[in-house]
PDB file of C-alpha atoms and ligand atoms in Angstrom:
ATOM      1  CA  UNK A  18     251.369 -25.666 -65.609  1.00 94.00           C
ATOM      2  CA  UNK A  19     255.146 -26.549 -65.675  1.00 97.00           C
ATOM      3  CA  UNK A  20     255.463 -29.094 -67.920  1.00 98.00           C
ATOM      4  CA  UNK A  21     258.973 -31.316 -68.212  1.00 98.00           C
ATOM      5  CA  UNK A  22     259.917 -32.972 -71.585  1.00 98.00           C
ATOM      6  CA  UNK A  23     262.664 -34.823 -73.463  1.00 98.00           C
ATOM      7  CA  UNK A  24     263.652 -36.403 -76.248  1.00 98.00           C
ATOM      8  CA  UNK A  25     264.456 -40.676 -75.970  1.00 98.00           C
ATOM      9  CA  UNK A  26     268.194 -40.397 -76.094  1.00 98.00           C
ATOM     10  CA  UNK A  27     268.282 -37.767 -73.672  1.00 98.00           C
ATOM     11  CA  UNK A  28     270.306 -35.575 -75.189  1.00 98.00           C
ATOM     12  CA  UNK A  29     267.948 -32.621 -75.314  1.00 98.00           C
ATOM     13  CA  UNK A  30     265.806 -31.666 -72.687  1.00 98.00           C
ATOM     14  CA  UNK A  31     263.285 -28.861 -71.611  1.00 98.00           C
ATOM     15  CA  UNK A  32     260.999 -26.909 -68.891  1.00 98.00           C
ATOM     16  CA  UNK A  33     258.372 -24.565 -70.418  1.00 98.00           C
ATOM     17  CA  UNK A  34     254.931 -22.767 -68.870  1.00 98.00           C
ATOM     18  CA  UNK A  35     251.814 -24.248 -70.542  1.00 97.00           C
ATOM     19  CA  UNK A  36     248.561 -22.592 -69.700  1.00 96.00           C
ATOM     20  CA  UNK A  37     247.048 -25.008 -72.578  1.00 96.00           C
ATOM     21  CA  UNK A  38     248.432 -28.222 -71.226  1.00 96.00           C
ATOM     22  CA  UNK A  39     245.475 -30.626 -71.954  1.00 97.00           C
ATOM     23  CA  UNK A  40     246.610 -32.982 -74.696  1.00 97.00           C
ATOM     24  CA  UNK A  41     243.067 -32.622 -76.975  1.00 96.00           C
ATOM     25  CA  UNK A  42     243.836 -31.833 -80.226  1.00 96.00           C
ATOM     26  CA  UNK A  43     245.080 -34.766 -82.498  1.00 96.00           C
ATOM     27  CA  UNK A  44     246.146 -33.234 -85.584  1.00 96.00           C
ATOM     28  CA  UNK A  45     245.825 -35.894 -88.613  1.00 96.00           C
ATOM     29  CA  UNK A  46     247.626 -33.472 -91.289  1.00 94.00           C
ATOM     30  CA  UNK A  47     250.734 -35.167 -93.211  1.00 93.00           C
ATOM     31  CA  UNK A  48     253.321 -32.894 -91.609  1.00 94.00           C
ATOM     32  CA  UNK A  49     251.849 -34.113 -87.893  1.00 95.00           C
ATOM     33  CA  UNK A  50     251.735 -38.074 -89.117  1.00 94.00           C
ATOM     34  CA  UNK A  51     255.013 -38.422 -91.139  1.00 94.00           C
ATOM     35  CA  UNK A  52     257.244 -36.337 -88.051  1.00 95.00           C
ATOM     36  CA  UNK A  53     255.657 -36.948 -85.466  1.00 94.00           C
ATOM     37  CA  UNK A  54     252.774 -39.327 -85.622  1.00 87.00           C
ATOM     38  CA  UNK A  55     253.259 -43.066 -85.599  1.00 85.00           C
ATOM     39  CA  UNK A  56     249.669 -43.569 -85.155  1.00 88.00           C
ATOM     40  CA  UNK A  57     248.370 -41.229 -87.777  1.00 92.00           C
ATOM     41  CA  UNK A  58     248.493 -38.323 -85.708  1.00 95.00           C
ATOM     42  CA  UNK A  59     250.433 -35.924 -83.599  1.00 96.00           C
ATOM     43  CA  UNK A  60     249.019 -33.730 -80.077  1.00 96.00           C
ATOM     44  CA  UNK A  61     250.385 -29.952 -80.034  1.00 93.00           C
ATOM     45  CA  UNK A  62     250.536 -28.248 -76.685  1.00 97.00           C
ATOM     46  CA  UNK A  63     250.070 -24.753 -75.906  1.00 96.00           C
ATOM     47  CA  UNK A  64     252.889 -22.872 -74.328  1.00 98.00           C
ATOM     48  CA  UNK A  65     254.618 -19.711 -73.877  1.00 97.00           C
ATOM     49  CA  UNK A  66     257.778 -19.374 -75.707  1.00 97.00           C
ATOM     50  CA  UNK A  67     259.769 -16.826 -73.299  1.00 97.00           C
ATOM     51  CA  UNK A  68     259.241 -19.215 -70.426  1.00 98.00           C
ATOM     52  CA  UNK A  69     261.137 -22.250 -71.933  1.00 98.00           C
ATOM     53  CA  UNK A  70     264.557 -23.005 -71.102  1.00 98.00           C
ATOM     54  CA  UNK A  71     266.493 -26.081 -73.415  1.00 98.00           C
ATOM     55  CA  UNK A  72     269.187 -28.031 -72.525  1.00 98.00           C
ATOM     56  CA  UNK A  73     271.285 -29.510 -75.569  1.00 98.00           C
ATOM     57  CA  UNK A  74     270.433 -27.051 -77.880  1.00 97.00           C
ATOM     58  CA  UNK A  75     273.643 -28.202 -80.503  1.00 98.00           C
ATOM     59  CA  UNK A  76     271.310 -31.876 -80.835  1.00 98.00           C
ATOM     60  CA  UNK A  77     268.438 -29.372 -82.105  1.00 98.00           C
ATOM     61  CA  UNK A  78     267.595 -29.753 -85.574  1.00 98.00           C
ATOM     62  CA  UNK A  79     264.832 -27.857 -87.628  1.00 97.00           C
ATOM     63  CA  UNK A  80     262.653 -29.075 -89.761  1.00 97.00           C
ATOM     64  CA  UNK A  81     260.839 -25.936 -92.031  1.00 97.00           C
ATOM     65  CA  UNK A  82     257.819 -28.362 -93.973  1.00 94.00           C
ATOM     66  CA  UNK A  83     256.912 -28.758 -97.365  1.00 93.00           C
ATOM     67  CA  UNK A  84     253.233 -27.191 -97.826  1.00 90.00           C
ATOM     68  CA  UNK A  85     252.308 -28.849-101.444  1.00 88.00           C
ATOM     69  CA  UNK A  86     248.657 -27.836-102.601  1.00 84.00           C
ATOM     70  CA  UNK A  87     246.743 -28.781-105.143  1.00 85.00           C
ATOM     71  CA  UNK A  88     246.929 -26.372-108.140  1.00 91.00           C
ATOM     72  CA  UNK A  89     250.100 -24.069-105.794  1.00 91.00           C
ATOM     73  CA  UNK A  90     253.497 -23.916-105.984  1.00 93.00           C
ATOM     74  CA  UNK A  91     255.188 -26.080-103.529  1.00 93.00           C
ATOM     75  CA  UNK A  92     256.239 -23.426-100.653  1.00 93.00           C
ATOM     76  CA  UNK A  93     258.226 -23.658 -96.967  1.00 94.00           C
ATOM     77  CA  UNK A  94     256.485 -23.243 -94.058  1.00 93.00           C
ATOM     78  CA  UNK A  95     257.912 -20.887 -91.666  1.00 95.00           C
ATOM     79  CA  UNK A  96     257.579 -22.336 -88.961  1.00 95.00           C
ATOM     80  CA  UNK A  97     260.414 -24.428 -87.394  1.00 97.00           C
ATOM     81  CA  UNK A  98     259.814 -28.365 -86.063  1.00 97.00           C
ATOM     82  CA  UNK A  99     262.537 -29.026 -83.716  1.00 98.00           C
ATOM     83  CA  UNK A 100     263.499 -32.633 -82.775  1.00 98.00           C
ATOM     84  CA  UNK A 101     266.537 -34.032 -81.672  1.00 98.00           C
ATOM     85  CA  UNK A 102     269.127 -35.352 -84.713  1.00 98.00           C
ATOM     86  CA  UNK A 103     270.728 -38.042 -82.172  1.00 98.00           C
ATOM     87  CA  UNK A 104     267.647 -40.001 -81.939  1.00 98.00           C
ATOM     88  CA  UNK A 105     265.181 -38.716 -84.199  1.00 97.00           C
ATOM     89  CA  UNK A 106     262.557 -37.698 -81.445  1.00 97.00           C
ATOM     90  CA  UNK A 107     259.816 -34.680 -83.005  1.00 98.00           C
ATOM     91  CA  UNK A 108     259.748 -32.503 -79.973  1.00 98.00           C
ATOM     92  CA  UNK A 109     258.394 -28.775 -80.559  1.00 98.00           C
ATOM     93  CA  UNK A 110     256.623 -26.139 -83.246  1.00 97.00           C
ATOM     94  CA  UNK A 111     257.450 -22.634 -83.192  1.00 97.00           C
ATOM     95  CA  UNK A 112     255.662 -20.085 -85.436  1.00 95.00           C
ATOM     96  CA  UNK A 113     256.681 -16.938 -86.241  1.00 95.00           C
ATOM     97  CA  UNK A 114     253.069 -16.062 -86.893  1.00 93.00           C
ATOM     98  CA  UNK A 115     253.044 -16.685 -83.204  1.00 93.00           C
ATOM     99  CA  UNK A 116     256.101 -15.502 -81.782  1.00 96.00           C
ATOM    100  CA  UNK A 117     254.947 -15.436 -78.130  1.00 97.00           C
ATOM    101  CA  UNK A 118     253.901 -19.431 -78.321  1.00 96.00           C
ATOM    102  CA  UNK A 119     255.245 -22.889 -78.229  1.00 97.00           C
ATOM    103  CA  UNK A 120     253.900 -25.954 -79.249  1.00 97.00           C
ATOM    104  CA  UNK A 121     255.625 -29.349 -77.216  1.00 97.00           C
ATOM    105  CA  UNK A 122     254.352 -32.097 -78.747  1.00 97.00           C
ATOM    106  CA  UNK A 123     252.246 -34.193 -75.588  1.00 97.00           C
ATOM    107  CA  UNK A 124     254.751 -37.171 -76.889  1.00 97.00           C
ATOM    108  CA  UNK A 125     257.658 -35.262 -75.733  1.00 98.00           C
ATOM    109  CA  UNK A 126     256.191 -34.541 -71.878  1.00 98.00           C
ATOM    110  CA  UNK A 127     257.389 -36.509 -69.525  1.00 98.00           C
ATOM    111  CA  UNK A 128     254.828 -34.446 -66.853  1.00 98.00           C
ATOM    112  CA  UNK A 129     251.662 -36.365 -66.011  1.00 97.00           C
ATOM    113  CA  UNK A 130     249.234 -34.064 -68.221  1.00 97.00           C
ATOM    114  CA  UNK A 131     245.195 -33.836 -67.569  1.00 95.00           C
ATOM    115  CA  UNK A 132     243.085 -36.643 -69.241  1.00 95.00           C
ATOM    116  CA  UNK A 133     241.207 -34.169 -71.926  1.00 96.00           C
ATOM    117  CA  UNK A 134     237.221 -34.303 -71.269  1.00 95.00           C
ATOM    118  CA  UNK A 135     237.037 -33.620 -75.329  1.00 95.00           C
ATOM    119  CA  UNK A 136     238.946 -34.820 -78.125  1.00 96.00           C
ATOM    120  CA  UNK A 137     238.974 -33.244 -81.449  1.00 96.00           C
ATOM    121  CA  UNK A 138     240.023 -34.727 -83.948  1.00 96.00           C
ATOM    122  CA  UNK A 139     241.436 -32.025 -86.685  1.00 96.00           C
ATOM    123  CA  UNK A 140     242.772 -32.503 -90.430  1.00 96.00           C
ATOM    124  CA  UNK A 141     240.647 -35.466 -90.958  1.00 96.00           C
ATOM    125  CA  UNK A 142     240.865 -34.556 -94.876  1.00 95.00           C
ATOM    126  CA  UNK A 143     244.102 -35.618 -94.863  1.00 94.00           C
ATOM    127  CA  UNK A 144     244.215 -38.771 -92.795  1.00 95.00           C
ATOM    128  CA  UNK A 145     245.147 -42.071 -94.665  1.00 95.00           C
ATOM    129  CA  UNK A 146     242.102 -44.276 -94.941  1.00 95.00           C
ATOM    130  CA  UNK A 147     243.866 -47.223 -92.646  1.00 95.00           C
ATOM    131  CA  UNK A 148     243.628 -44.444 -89.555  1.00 94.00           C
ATOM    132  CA  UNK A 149     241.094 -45.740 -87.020  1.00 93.00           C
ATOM    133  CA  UNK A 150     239.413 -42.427 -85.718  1.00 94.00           C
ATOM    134  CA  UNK A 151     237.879 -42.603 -83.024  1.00 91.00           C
ATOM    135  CA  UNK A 152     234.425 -41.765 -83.109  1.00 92.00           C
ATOM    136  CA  UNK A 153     231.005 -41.361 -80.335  1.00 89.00           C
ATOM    137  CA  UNK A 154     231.210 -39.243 -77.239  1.00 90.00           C
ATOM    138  CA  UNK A 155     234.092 -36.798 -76.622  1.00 92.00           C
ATOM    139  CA  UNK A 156     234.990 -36.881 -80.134  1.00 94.00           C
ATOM    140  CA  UNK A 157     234.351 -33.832 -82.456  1.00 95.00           C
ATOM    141  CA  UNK A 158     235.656 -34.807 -86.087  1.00 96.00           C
ATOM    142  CA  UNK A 159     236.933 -31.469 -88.243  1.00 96.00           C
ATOM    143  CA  UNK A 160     237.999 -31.687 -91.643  1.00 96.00           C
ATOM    144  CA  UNK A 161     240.385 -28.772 -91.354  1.00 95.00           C
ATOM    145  CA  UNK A 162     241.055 -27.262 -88.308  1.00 93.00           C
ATOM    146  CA  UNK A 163     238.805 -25.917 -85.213  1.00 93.00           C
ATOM    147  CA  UNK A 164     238.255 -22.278 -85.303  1.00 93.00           C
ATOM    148  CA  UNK A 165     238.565 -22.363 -81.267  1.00 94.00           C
ATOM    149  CA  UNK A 166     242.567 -21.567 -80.388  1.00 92.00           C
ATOM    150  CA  UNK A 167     243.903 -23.608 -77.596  1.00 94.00           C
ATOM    151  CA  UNK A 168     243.505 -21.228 -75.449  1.00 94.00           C
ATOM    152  CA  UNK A 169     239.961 -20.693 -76.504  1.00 95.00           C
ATOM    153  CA  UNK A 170     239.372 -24.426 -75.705  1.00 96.00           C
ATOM    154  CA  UNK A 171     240.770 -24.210 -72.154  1.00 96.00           C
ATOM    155  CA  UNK A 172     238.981 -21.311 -71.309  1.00 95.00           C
ATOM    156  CA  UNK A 173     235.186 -23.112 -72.373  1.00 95.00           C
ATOM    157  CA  UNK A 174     236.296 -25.879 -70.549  1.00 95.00           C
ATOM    158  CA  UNK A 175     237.586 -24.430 -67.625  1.00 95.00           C
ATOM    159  CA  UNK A 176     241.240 -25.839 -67.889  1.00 94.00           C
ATOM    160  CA  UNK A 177     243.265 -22.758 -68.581  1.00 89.00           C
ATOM    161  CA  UNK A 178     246.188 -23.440 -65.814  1.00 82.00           C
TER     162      UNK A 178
HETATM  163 ZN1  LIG B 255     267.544 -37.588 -78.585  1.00 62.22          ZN
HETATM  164 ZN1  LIG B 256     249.357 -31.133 -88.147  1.00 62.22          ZN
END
């Protein structure tokens, strides 16, 4: 699937090829909620990184996170959170872990993308206690994160596009 996005101001913009476009995974860690996730939590995408194509690229900033652990020394992730430094909007994660994927935040899309038949909802040890998770049918609570990949996810549920 083609997906569209932007940032509010406008001043950066992007097309990029997402086989794992279903917006399912709502991640509740602290890097997701304080960037990108006014209501505790932030929805990563799955897409291929050769495929995407960027339009103000000089608005880009890059945001490497601060992983603090209990009983570790405070380290940098590698990976770099883009979002635009005109108005402030979190747009994508790339991982060098990862090289050949991109992860648009589903806040950034401006395409229509499918309602998911199953949300998980992932980092749940680090959610604040004032975040209302939702809970019953279609919703599988993880502490950490799933073992299933995004991809893996499609595929089970037929949605790979
Ligand atoms: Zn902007
Ligand atoms: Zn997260």
């Amino acid at each position: 699937m083609r997906l569209e996005g932007s940032c509010h101001c406008g001043a950066v913009s992007f097309t990029v090829e997402a086989p794992s476009p279903v917006p399912f995974l709502h991640c509740h860690c602290s890097v997701c909620r304080k960037t990108a996730g006014g209501g505790g939590y932030a929805i990563n995408l799955g897409a291929r990184a050769e495929t995407m194509k960027v339009r103000g690229r000089s608005h880009l900033g890059c945001y490497h996170a601060l992983i603090r652990e209990p009983g570790r020394r405070t380290r940098r992730s590698k990976a770099e959170r883009r979002f635009c430094k005109e108005c402030g909007s979190a747009l994508w994660l790339w991982d060098p872990t990862w090289p050949e994927l991109i992860h648009p935040h589903a806040s950034a899309i401006d395409t229509p993308l499918p309602k998911p038949p199953e949300v998980v909802e992932a980092a749940l040890d680090f959610a604040p206690a004032w975040v209302d998770v939702p809970t019953g049918r279609g919703h599988v609570h993880c502490g950490q994160w799933p073992s299933e990949s995004l991809a893996e996810w499609h595929q089970r549920h037929g949605l790979l596009a």
